[in-house]
Coordinates of C-alpha atoms and ligand atoms in Angstrom, one line a residue:
Chain A
M1 CA 15.2 -64.7 43.0
S2 CA 11.7 -65.1 41.6
F3 CA 10.8 -64.4 37.9
G4 CA 9.5 -60.8 38.3
P5 CA 12.7 -59.3 39.9
H6 CA 14.8 -61.4 37.7
L7 CA 13.1 -59.9 34.6
L8 CA 13.5 -56.4 36.0
L9 CA 17.2 -57.0 36.4
A10 CA 17.4 -58.4 32.9
L11 CA 15.6 -55.4 31.5
L12 CA 17.9 -53.0 33.4
E13 CA 21.0 -54.8 32.0
G14 CA 19.4 -54.7 28.6
T15 CA 18.8 -51.0 28.8
V16 CA 22.4 -50.3 29.7
T17 CA 23.5 -52.5 26.7
A18 CA 21.0 -50.8 24.5
F19 CA 22.1 -47.2 25.3
V20 CA 25.8 -48.0 24.9
L21 CA 25.1 -49.9 21.7
A22 CA 22.9 -47.0 20.4
L23 CA 25.8 -44.6 20.9
T24 CA 28.3 -46.8 19.2
A25 CA 26.0 -47.7 16.3
L26 CA 24.9 -44.1 15.8
G27 CA 28.5 -43.2 15.1
L28 CA 28.8 -46.0 12.5
S29 CA 25.5 -45.1 10.9
L30 CA 26.4 -41.4 10.7
V31 CA 29.6 -42.2 8.9
F32 CA 27.9 -44.5 6.6
G33 CA 25.0 -42.1 5.9
V34 CA 27.0 -39.0 5.2
M35 CA 30.2 -40.5 3.7
R36 CA 28.9 -43.7 2.2
I37 CA 31.7 -45.7 3.6
V38 CA 31.8 -48.7 5.8
N39 CA 34.2 -48.2 8.7
V40 CA 35.4 -51.6 9.8
A41 CA 37.7 -50.0 12.3
H42 CA 34.8 -48.5 14.2
G43 CA 35.0 -51.0 17.1
E44 CA 38.7 -50.0 17.6
F45 CA 37.6 -46.4 18.3
F46 CA 35.4 -47.9 21.0
M47 CA 38.4 -49.9 22.3
L48 CA 40.7 -46.9 22.1
G49 CA 38.2 -44.9 24.1
A50 CA 38.1 -47.6 26.8
V51 CA 41.9 -48.0 27.0
L52 CA 42.5 -44.2 27.0
A53 CA 39.9 -44.0 29.8
W54 CA 42.1 -46.3 31.9
A55 CA 45.2 -44.2 31.0
F56 CA 43.5 -40.9 31.8
S57 CA 42.0 -42.1 35.1
S58 CA 45.3 -43.5 36.2
L59 CA 46.8 -40.0 35.9
V60 CA 44.7 -39.0 38.9
P61 CA 44.7 -42.1 41.2
G62 CA 42.3 -42.0 44.1
M63 CA 40.0 -39.5 42.4
P64 CA 37.7 -41.6 40.3
A65 CA 35.2 -38.9 39.5
L66 CA 37.8 -36.5 38.3
G67 CA 39.4 -39.3 36.4
F68 CA 36.2 -40.2 34.7
L69 CA 35.5 -36.6 33.5
L70 CA 39.1 -36.4 32.3
A71 CA 38.7 -39.7 30.5
L72 CA 35.4 -38.6 28.8
V73 CA 36.9 -35.4 27.4
G74 CA 40.4 -36.6 26.9
S75 CA 39.5 -39.9 25.1
A76 CA 37.0 -38.2 22.9
L77 CA 39.6 -35.6 21.9
V78 CA 42.4 -38.1 21.2
V79 CA 40.2 -40.5 19.3
G80 CA 38.7 -37.6 17.3
T81 CA 42.2 -36.5 16.4
V82 CA 43.1 -40.1 15.3
A83 CA 40.0 -40.2 13.2
I84 CA 40.7 -36.9 11.5
A85 CA 44.2 -38.1 10.7
A86 CA 42.9 -41.4 9.3
D87 CA 40.4 -39.4 7.1
R88 CA 43.1 -37.1 5.8
L89 CA 45.9 -39.6 5.3
I90 CA 43.9 -42.6 4.2
L91 CA 40.2 -42.2 3.3
R92 CA 40.5 -38.9 1.4
R93 CA 43.4 -40.3 -0.7
L94 CA 41.2 -43.3 -1.7
N95 CA 38.5 -40.8 -2.8
Y96 CA 36.1 -42.6 -0.4
A97 CA 35.7 -45.4 -2.9
P98 CA 33.5 -48.0 -1.1
E99 CA 35.6 -51.1 -1.7
A100 CA 38.9 -49.5 -1.1
T101 CA 37.8 -47.9 2.2
I102 CA 36.6 -51.3 3.5
V103 CA 40.0 -52.8 2.9
A104 CA 41.7 -49.7 4.3
T105 CA 39.7 -49.6 7.5
I106 CA 40.4 -53.3 8.0
G107 CA 44.1 -52.3 7.9
L108 CA 43.4 -49.5 10.3
L109 CA 41.7 -51.9 12.6
Y110 CA 44.8 -54.0 12.9
I111 CA 47.1 -51.0 13.2
I112 CA 45.2 -49.6 16.1
Q113 CA 44.9 -53.0 17.7
Q114 CA 48.6 -53.8 17.4
V115 CA 49.7 -50.3 18.6
V116 CA 47.5 -50.7 21.7
L117 CA 48.8 -54.2 22.3
T118 CA 52.4 -52.9 22.1
V119 CA 51.9 -49.9 24.3
Y120 CA 49.2 -51.1 26.7
G121 CA 49.9 -54.8 26.7
P122 CA 47.7 -57.9 26.5
N123 CA 46.1 -57.7 30.0
A124 CA 42.7 -56.3 30.9
H125 CA 42.7 -53.4 33.4
P126 CA 39.8 -52.3 35.5
V127 CA 38.8 -48.7 36.0
V128 CA 37.1 -47.7 39.2
P129 CA 33.6 -46.3 38.7
P130 CA 33.3 -42.5 39.4
I131 CA 30.5 -43.1 41.8
N132 CA 29.9 -45.9 44.2
F133 CA 26.4 -45.9 45.4
R134 CA 24.0 -48.8 44.9
V135 CA 20.4 -48.5 44.2
V136 CA 18.6 -50.8 46.6
F137 CA 15.6 -52.7 45.3
P138 CA 13.7 -55.0 47.6
W139 CA 15.2 -58.0 45.8
F140 CA 18.6 -56.9 44.7
G141 CA 21.0 -54.0 44.7
Y142 CA 21.9 -52.4 41.4
S143 CA 25.0 -50.4 40.5
G144 CA 24.2 -46.7 40.5
Y145 CA 27.0 -46.2 37.9
K146 CA 25.0 -48.1 35.4
L147 CA 22.2 -45.6 35.7
V148 CA 24.8 -42.9 35.1
V149 CA 25.7 -44.7 31.9
I150 CA 22.1 -44.7 30.8
G151 CA 21.7 -41.0 31.6
A152 CA 24.9 -39.9 29.9
S153 CA 24.2 -42.0 26.8
A154 CA 20.7 -40.6 26.6
A155 CA 22.0 -37.1 26.9
L156 CA 24.6 -37.7 24.1
L157 CA 22.1 -39.3 21.8
G158 CA 19.8 -36.3 22.4
A159 CA 22.7 -33.9 21.7
T160 CA 23.6 -35.6 18.5
W161 CA 20.0 -35.7 17.4
Y162 CA 19.6 -32.0 18.2
T163 CA 22.8 -31.1 16.3
L164 CA 21.8 -33.0 13.2
T165 CA 18.3 -31.7 13.0
R166 CA 18.3 -28.3 14.5
T167 CA 21.6 -26.6 13.9
R168 CA 23.4 -25.2 10.9
L169 CA 26.2 -27.7 11.4
G170 CA 23.6 -30.5 11.1
L171 CA 22.1 -28.8 8.0
I172 CA 25.5 -28.7 6.4
M173 CA 26.1 -32.4 7.2
R174 CA 22.8 -33.4 5.7
A175 CA 23.2 -31.3 2.6
T176 CA 26.6 -32.9 2.1
Q177 CA 25.0 -36.3 2.5
F178 CA 22.3 -35.7 0.0
D179 CA 24.3 -34.0 -2.8
R180 CA 28.0 -33.5 -2.3
E181 CA 28.6 -31.6 -5.5
T182 CA 25.7 -29.2 -5.1
A183 CA 26.8 -28.7 -1.5
Q184 CA 30.1 -27.5 -2.8
S185 CA 28.3 -25.1 -5.1
F186 CA 26.9 -23.5 -2.0
G187 CA 30.1 -22.9 -0.3
I188 CA 30.2 -26.0 1.8
P189 CA 33.8 -27.4 2.3
V190 CA 32.8 -31.0 1.9
D191 CA 36.3 -32.2 2.7
R192 CA 36.1 -30.6 6.1
V193 CA 32.6 -31.9 6.6
Y194 CA 33.8 -35.4 5.9
S195 CA 36.6 -35.1 8.5
A196 CA 34.2 -33.7 11.0
V197 CA 31.7 -36.5 10.5
F198 CA 34.3 -39.2 10.7
A199 CA 35.6 -37.7 13.9
L200 CA 32.2 -37.3 15.4
G201 CA 31.4 -41.0 14.5
A202 CA 34.6 -42.1 16.1
M203 CA 34.1 -40.0 19.2
L204 CA 30.6 -41.4 19.8
A205 CA 32.2 -44.9 19.8
A206 CA 35.0 -43.7 22.1
V207 CA 32.7 -42.2 24.6
A208 CA 30.7 -45.4 24.6
G209 CA 34.0 -47.2 25.4
V210 CA 34.7 -44.8 28.2
L211 CA 31.3 -45.4 29.7
I212 CA 31.5 -49.1 29.5
V213 CA 35.0 -49.5 31.0
P214 CA 34.1 -49.3 34.7
I215 CA 31.7 -52.2 34.0
Q216 CA 33.8 -54.3 31.6
Q217 CA 37.6 -53.6 32.0
A218 CA 39.7 -52.3 29.1
H219 CA 41.3 -54.8 26.8
Y220 CA 42.9 -54.5 23.4
L221 CA 40.5 -57.0 21.7
M222 CA 37.3 -55.5 23.2
G223 CA 36.4 -53.8 20.0
L224 CA 35.1 -56.8 18.1
D225 CA 31.7 -57.3 19.9
P226 CA 30.6 -53.7 19.6
L227 CA 31.6 -53.7 15.9
L228 CA 29.6 -56.8 15.1
L229 CA 26.6 -55.6 17.2
S230 CA 26.8 -52.1 15.6
F231 CA 26.8 -53.6 12.1
I232 CA 23.8 -55.7 13.1
V233 CA 22.0 -52.7 14.4
V234 CA 22.9 -50.4 11.5
I235 CA 21.7 -53.0 9.0
L236 CA 18.6 -53.7 11.0
G237 CA 17.8 -50.1 11.3
G238 CA 18.1 -49.5 7.6
L239 CA 21.5 -48.3 6.3
G240 CA 22.2 -44.7 7.1
N241 CA 18.9 -44.2 8.8
L242 CA 19.8 -42.7 12.2
R243 CA 16.4 -43.0 13.8
G244 CA 16.2 -46.7 12.7
T245 CA 19.7 -47.3 14.1
V246 CA 18.7 -46.1 17.6
M247 CA 15.5 -48.1 17.5
A248 CA 17.3 -51.2 16.4
A249 CA 19.8 -50.7 19.1
F250 CA 17.0 -51.0 21.6
V251 CA 15.6 -54.1 20.0
I252 CA 19.0 -55.8 20.0
G253 CA 20.2 -54.3 23.3
L254 CA 17.2 -55.3 25.3
S255 CA 16.9 -58.8 23.9
D256 CA 20.7 -59.2 24.4
G257 CA 20.4 -58.1 28.0
V258 CA 17.4 -60.4 28.7
I259 CA 18.8 -63.4 26.9
S260 CA 22.2 -63.0 28.6
V261 CA 20.7 -62.8 32.0
F262 CA 18.3 -65.8 31.5
F263 CA 20.5 -68.0 29.3
S264 CA 24.0 -67.0 28.1
A265 CA 25.7 -64.1 26.3
T266 CA 26.7 -66.4 23.4
L267 CA 23.1 -67.5 22.8
A268 CA 22.1 -63.8 22.7
K269 CA 24.6 -63.1 19.9
I270 CA 23.5 -66.1 18.0
I271 CA 19.9 -65.1 18.2
A272 CA 20.6 -61.5 17.3
T273 CA 22.5 -62.6 14.2
L274 CA 19.8 -65.0 13.1
F275 CA 17.2 -62.4 13.7
V276 CA 19.0 -59.9 11.4
A277 CA 19.4 -62.6 8.7
L278 CA 15.7 -63.3 8.9
V279 CA 14.7 -59.6 8.8
L280 CA 16.9 -59.1 5.8
V281 CA 15.2 -62.0 4.0
V282 CA 11.8 -60.4 4.6
R283 CA 12.6 -56.7 4.4
R284 CA 15.8 -55.8 2.6
E285 CA 15.6 -52.2 3.6
G286 CA 15.8 -53.3 7.3
L287 CA 13.2 -53.0 10.0
F288 CA 12.9 -49.3 10.1
G289 CA 14.4 -48.4 6.7
E290 CA 12.5 -46.6 4.0
K291 CA 12.3 -48.2 0.6
A292 CA 15.4 -47.3 -1.5
R293 CA 15.0 -44.0 -3.3
Chain B
M1 CA 32.4 -6.8 -12.8
M2 CA 33.9 -9.0 -15.4
L3 CA 34.0 -12.8 -15.8
R4 CA 36.5 -14.0 -18.3
V5 CA 36.8 -17.7 -19.3
E6 CA 40.2 -18.1 -21.0
A7 CA 40.8 -21.2 -23.2
I8 CA 39.7 -23.7 -20.6
A9 CA 40.2 -27.4 -21.3
G10 CA 39.1 -30.3 -19.2
G11 CA 36.6 -33.0 -18.7
Y12 CA 35.8 -36.1 -16.7
G13 CA 38.6 -38.5 -16.0
N14 CA 40.2 -39.4 -19.3
V15 CA 37.3 -37.9 -21.3
Q16 CA 38.1 -34.5 -22.6
V17 CA 35.0 -32.3 -23.1
L18 CA 36.2 -28.7 -23.1
R19 CA 38.9 -28.0 -25.7
G20 CA 39.9 -24.4 -25.2
L21 CA 36.6 -22.7 -24.5
S22 CA 36.7 -18.9 -24.1
F23 CA 34.1 -16.2 -23.6
D24 CA 33.6 -13.2 -21.4
L25 CA 30.8 -11.4 -19.7
A26 CA 30.2 -8.0 -18.1
G27 CA 27.9 -7.0 -15.2
G28 CA 24.3 -6.7 -16.2
E29 CA 24.8 -8.8 -19.3
V30 CA 23.0 -12.0 -20.3
L31 CA 25.1 -14.4 -22.3
C32 CA 23.4 -17.4 -23.8
L33 CA 25.3 -20.6 -24.6
L34 CA 23.8 -22.6 -27.4
G35 CA 24.9 -25.9 -28.7
R36 CA 23.8 -29.5 -29.4
N37 CA 23.3 -32.1 -26.7
G38 CA 26.7 -33.1 -25.5
A39 CA 28.5 -30.0 -26.8
G40 CA 29.8 -29.3 -23.3
K41 CA 27.5 -26.5 -22.1
T42 CA 26.9 -28.0 -18.7
T43 CA 30.5 -29.0 -18.4
A44 CA 31.5 -25.4 -19.0
L45 CA 29.3 -24.2 -16.1
K46 CA 30.8 -26.9 -13.9
A47 CA 34.2 -25.8 -14.8
I48 CA 33.4 -22.2 -13.7
M49 CA 32.1 -23.6 -10.4
G50 CA 35.3 -25.6 -10.0
L51 CA 33.5 -28.9 -10.0
I52 CA 35.7 -30.4 -12.7
R53 CA 39.5 -30.1 -12.8
L54 CA 40.9 -28.0 -15.7
H55 CA 43.9 -29.2 -17.6
S56 CA 44.6 -25.8 -18.9
G57 CA 43.1 -22.3 -19.1
K58 CA 41.7 -20.0 -16.5
V59 CA 38.5 -18.5 -15.2
L60 CA 38.9 -15.0 -14.0
L61 CA 36.4 -13.0 -11.9
D62 CA 37.5 -9.3 -11.7
G63 CA 41.1 -10.5 -12.2
T64 CA 41.0 -13.3 -9.5
D65 CA 41.8 -16.7 -10.8
L66 CA 38.8 -18.8 -9.7
S67 CA 40.3 -22.0 -11.2
A68 CA 43.0 -21.9 -8.5
L69 CA 40.5 -21.9 -5.7
P70 CA 38.9 -25.0 -4.1
A71 CA 35.4 -25.5 -5.4
H72 CA 33.7 -24.4 -2.1
E73 CA 35.4 -21.0 -2.3
I74 CA 34.0 -20.1 -5.7
P75 CA 30.4 -19.4 -4.7
K76 CA 31.7 -17.3 -1.9
R77 CA 33.2 -14.9 -4.5
G78 CA 29.6 -14.3 -5.7
I79 CA 28.8 -17.0 -8.3
A80 CA 25.6 -18.9 -8.0
Y81 CA 24.6 -22.0 -9.9
V82 CA 21.3 -23.4 -10.9
P83 CA 22.3 -26.8 -12.1
Q84 CA 20.6 -28.7 -14.9
G85 CA 17.9 -30.9 -13.4
R86 CA 17.8 -28.4 -10.4
R87 CA 19.6 -30.6 -8.0
L88 CA 17.6 -29.5 -5.0
F89 CA 18.4 -31.1 -1.7
S90 CA 15.2 -33.0 -2.2
E91 CA 14.9 -34.5 1.3
L92 CA 15.3 -31.1 2.9
T93 CA 12.5 -28.6 3.2
V94 CA 12.1 -25.5 1.1
E95 CA 13.3 -23.4 4.0
E96 CA 16.4 -25.5 4.5
N97 CA 17.3 -25.3 0.9
L98 CA 17.0 -21.5 1.0
T99 CA 19.0 -21.4 4.3
L100 CA 21.8 -23.2 2.6
G101 CA 21.8 -20.6 -0.1
L102 CA 21.8 -17.8 2.5
M103 CA 24.7 -19.4 4.4
T104 CA 26.9 -19.3 1.3
R105 CA 27.8 -15.7 1.8
N106 CA 26.2 -15.0 5.2
H107 CA 23.1 -13.3 4.2
G108 CA 20.0 -13.1 6.4
Q109 CA 16.4 -12.4 6.6
E110 CA 16.5 -9.3 4.4
T111 CA 17.8 -11.2 1.4
L112 CA 15.4 -14.0 2.1
D113 CA 12.5 -11.5 2.1
R114 CA 13.6 -10.0 -1.2
V115 CA 13.9 -13.5 -2.8
L116 CA 10.6 -14.6 -1.5
A117 CA 9.0 -11.5 -2.9
L118 CA 10.0 -12.7 -6.3
F119 CA 8.6 -16.2 -5.7
P120 CA 5.6 -15.8 -3.3
V121 CA 4.5 -19.4 -3.9
L122 CA 7.6 -20.5 -2.0
R123 CA 6.7 -18.5 1.1
E124 CA 3.6 -20.6 1.5
R125 CA 5.6 -23.8 1.3
L126 CA 8.6 -23.1 3.5
K127 CA 8.0 -26.2 5.6
Q128 CA 7.3 -28.6 2.7
V129 CA 9.9 -31.2 1.7
S130 CA 11.3 -29.8 -1.5
G131 CA 11.2 -33.1 -3.4
T132 CA 7.4 -33.0 -3.1
L133 CA 7.1 -29.6 -4.9
S134 CA 5.8 -29.5 -8.5
G135 CA 8.3 -29.3 -11.3
G136 CA 7.7 -25.6 -11.7
E137 CA 7.9 -24.9 -8.0
Q138 CA 11.2 -26.9 -7.9
E139 CA 12.7 -24.7 -10.6
M140 CA 11.6 -21.6 -8.8
L141 CA 13.2 -23.0 -5.6
A142 CA 16.4 -23.8 -7.4
I143 CA 16.6 -20.2 -8.7
A144 CA 15.5 -18.7 -5.4
R145 CA 18.2 -20.8 -3.6
A146 CA 20.8 -19.4 -6.0
L147 CA 19.5 -15.8 -5.5
C148 CA 20.0 -16.2 -1.8
V149 CA 23.7 -16.1 -2.5
E150 CA 23.3 -12.5 -3.7
P151 CA 25.4 -13.4 -6.8
K152 CA 27.3 -11.1 -9.1
V153 CA 27.2 -13.9 -11.7
L154 CA 24.3 -16.3 -12.1
L155 CA 24.7 -19.6 -14.0
L156 CA 21.4 -21.0 -15.2
D157 CA 21.5 -24.4 -16.9
E158 CA 18.3 -25.1 -18.8
P159 CA 15.9 -23.5 -16.4
S160 CA 13.0 -23.9 -18.7
E161 CA 13.3 -27.7 -19.0
G162 CA 9.9 -29.2 -18.5
L163 CA 8.1 -25.9 -17.6
M164 CA 4.8 -24.5 -18.7
P165 CA 4.9 -21.3 -20.7
A166 CA 3.8 -19.3 -17.7
A167 CA 6.6 -20.6 -15.6
V168 CA 9.1 -20.0 -18.4
A169 CA 7.9 -16.4 -18.5
A170 CA 8.4 -16.1 -14.7
V171 CA 12.0 -17.3 -15.1
L172 CA 12.5 -14.8 -18.0
D173 CA 11.2 -12.0 -15.8
T174 CA 13.6 -12.9 -13.1
V175 CA 16.5 -12.8 -15.5
H176 CA 15.4 -9.3 -16.6
A177 CA 15.0 -8.1 -13.1
L178 CA 18.5 -9.3 -12.2
K179 CA 19.9 -7.7 -15.3
A180 CA 18.5 -4.4 -14.1
Q181 CA 20.4 -4.9 -10.8
G182 CA 23.6 -5.5 -12.6
V183 CA 23.8 -9.2 -12.2
A184 CA 25.5 -11.0 -15.0
T185 CA 23.8 -14.2 -16.2
I186 CA 25.0 -17.1 -18.2
L187 CA 22.0 -18.9 -19.6
V188 CA 22.2 -22.4 -21.2
E189 CA 19.0 -22.8 -23.1
Q190 CA 17.6 -25.2 -25.7
R191 CA 14.6 -23.1 -26.6
V192 CA 16.0 -20.8 -29.3
E193 CA 13.2 -18.3 -29.1
L194 CA 13.6 -18.0 -25.4
A195 CA 17.4 -17.7 -25.7
L196 CA 17.1 -14.9 -28.3
S197 CA 14.6 -12.9 -26.2
A198 CA 16.6 -13.1 -23.0
A199 CA 20.2 -12.7 -24.3
D200 CA 22.4 -9.8 -25.1
R201 CA 24.8 -12.1 -26.9
V202 CA 24.7 -15.7 -28.0
T203 CA 27.8 -17.9 -28.0
F204 CA 27.6 -21.2 -30.0
I205 CA 29.5 -24.1 -28.5
E206 CA 30.5 -27.1 -30.5
N207 CA 32.8 -29.9 -29.3
G208 CA 33.8 -27.9 -26.3
V209 CA 34.9 -24.8 -28.1
A210 CA 33.1 -21.4 -28.6
R211 CA 32.7 -21.2 -32.4
E212 CA 30.9 -18.0 -32.9
T213 CA 29.2 -15.2 -30.9
A214 CA 26.4 -13.1 -32.2
T215 CA 23.7 -10.7 -31.0
P216 CA 20.0 -11.8 -31.1
A217 CA 19.3 -9.1 -33.7
A218 CA 22.0 -10.4 -36.0
L219 CA 20.7 -13.9 -35.6
R220 CA 17.2 -12.8 -36.4
A221 CA 18.5 -11.2 -39.6
D222 CA 20.6 -14.2 -40.5
P223 CA 19.7 -17.4 -38.7
A224 CA 22.4 -19.5 -40.5
P225 CA 24.5 -20.1 -37.3
L226 CA 21.4 -21.4 -35.6
H227 CA 20.9 -23.9 -38.4
H228 CA 24.5 -24.8 -38.3
Y229 CA 25.2 -25.2 -34.6
V230 CA 21.8 -26.1 -33.2
G231 CA 20.1 -27.5 -36.2
V232 CA 16.9 -25.5 -35.9
G233 CA 15.3 -22.6 -37.6
L234 CA 13.7 -19.7 -35.8
H235 CA 10.3 -21.2 -35.6
G236 CA 10.1 -24.5 -33.8
R237 CA 12.9 -27.0 -33.3
Ligands
LIG301 N1 30.2 -37.3 -15.3 C1 30.6 -37.5 -16.6 N2 31.5 -38.5 -16.8 C2 31.9 -38.7 -18.1 N3 31.4 -38.0 -19.2 C3 30.5 -37.0 -19.0 C4 30.0 -36.7 -17.6 N4 29.2 -35.7 -17.7 C5 29.1 -35.4 -19.1 N5 29.9 -36.2 -19.8 C6 30.1 -36.1 -21.2 O1 30.6 -34.9 -21.6 C7 30.0 -34.4 -22.8 C8 29.4 -33.0 -22.6 O2 28.4 -33.1 -21.6 P1 27.5 -31.9 -21.2 O3 26.7 -32.3 -20.1 O4 28.5 -30.8 -20.9 O5 26.7 -31.5 -22.5 P2 25.6 -30.4 -22.7 O6 26.1 -29.5 -23.7 O7 25.2 -29.8 -21.4 O8 24.4 -31.3 -23.2 P3 22.8 -31.2 -23.0 O9 22.3 -30.2 -23.9 O10 22.3 -32.6 -23.4 O11 22.6 -30.9 -21.6 C9 29.0 -35.5 -23.2 O12 29.6 -36.2 -24.2 C10 28.8 -36.3 -22.0 O13 28.6 -37.6 -22.3
LIG302 MG1 23.6 -29.8 -20.2

């Protein structure tokens, strides 16, 4: 294949990575922005989404489309419930203290991982994509499902964006983010808002996991990469800055896709990490962050 | 309507600030809390809003024990708060701040129109980010946001802080207008003249306890408590 088509393929791969990463990182960023906590277990919600997608789709063998829809809804609901439980039972009891919640979510990471290892086992399992057509370019064929991933991610990003900026629920979340105490004085149940935000963040990661699993297979250790990349993206985008997070996901996702196709996936991670370190030296508030208030 | 604060004690963590504070207040009444810096005036208002935990004592609104409710339920019972320093959601627009006030007790356009009639400046600035308003406009927005709750009781913590005389007069007018509608107001105020002209009664707070309550007329006749609890005479500070 000559350079042009090769680059097109790389950009397509990068776009898929970017959208899935944007979803995952948006969840992390949202939780950090509103609750001021760093959720180290975020990647495990991604993994849980993927593993549950396998479980739900194996409930209806031979019907991949139905299985996929079932997985989307079911995984999101289960992971959302797990997140609410974690918020009530762990984070709330720690009063959302920044250091304590980091340690606690590290613990949560291992708990989720070990439970999945025990129940699901150490092997990776594939999930059949819900659709099977290939988009035929003159130079190569490309999985139609990956285009579905792009479309679904874009729709979810848009929906999250709309909810946060245009609805009363979003207004309540933003008010809680800016001044928790004053929000309470205007009747906002901040405890419930925190649970909802934590669940929403986890569900975004879970859905990203569901979307990726027909491409990548489900495995109990698959949460690490998305966690690291999400951290990179959230820091690069400016902590808690949602627009910055999405933009940074595109920078990292596209470069990751391109470098992985032309060179190797490991090199892509190395370069991304170096890039973040470099950006932070030059601009502490991240690429797209505003100066600290 | 009756708000009764009964011997409340509490503070922040291990620091006790309120030590058995009591006072009460009827509909249409303006009660002014006076006391030195650090006496516990702001803390008393936070205690009413349920924002600090009480060790003992009660806050009763028409017989309901507010101190037993979670903090976010208290404004829904009809208590609105204008915190010291305003505490606007400064990244949000004027309109969003007002919407949050309206949402507290599910009020709508009608309430908003009434509130904006009191503060016409805000109507022109609905889409402006509230942190970029002038100090006086921010104070008006803080009060307007509280009025969107359609409160029975309004808590005002130093609303005149940093305002020009004309803006202070506007705040005072608002307090009078609310009084006529039967709203009860607790006003924390450092400016003694302003306090005396607005209040029906003045309660002096010292070390987290109410020491003495007097009418403005009595204080004009005998300003000794002002000297004692606030350290000022009637003219200047
Ligand atoms: N968050 C807090 N944590 C610990 N102590 C606090 C806190 N807020 C206030 N205090 C202390 O409580 C005491 C009473 O404070 P409060 O704000 O109620 O005083 P105030 O009467 O409103 O004073 P001012 O006139 O200066 O506003 C002060 O000694 C203050 O240092
Ligand atoms: Mg004060």
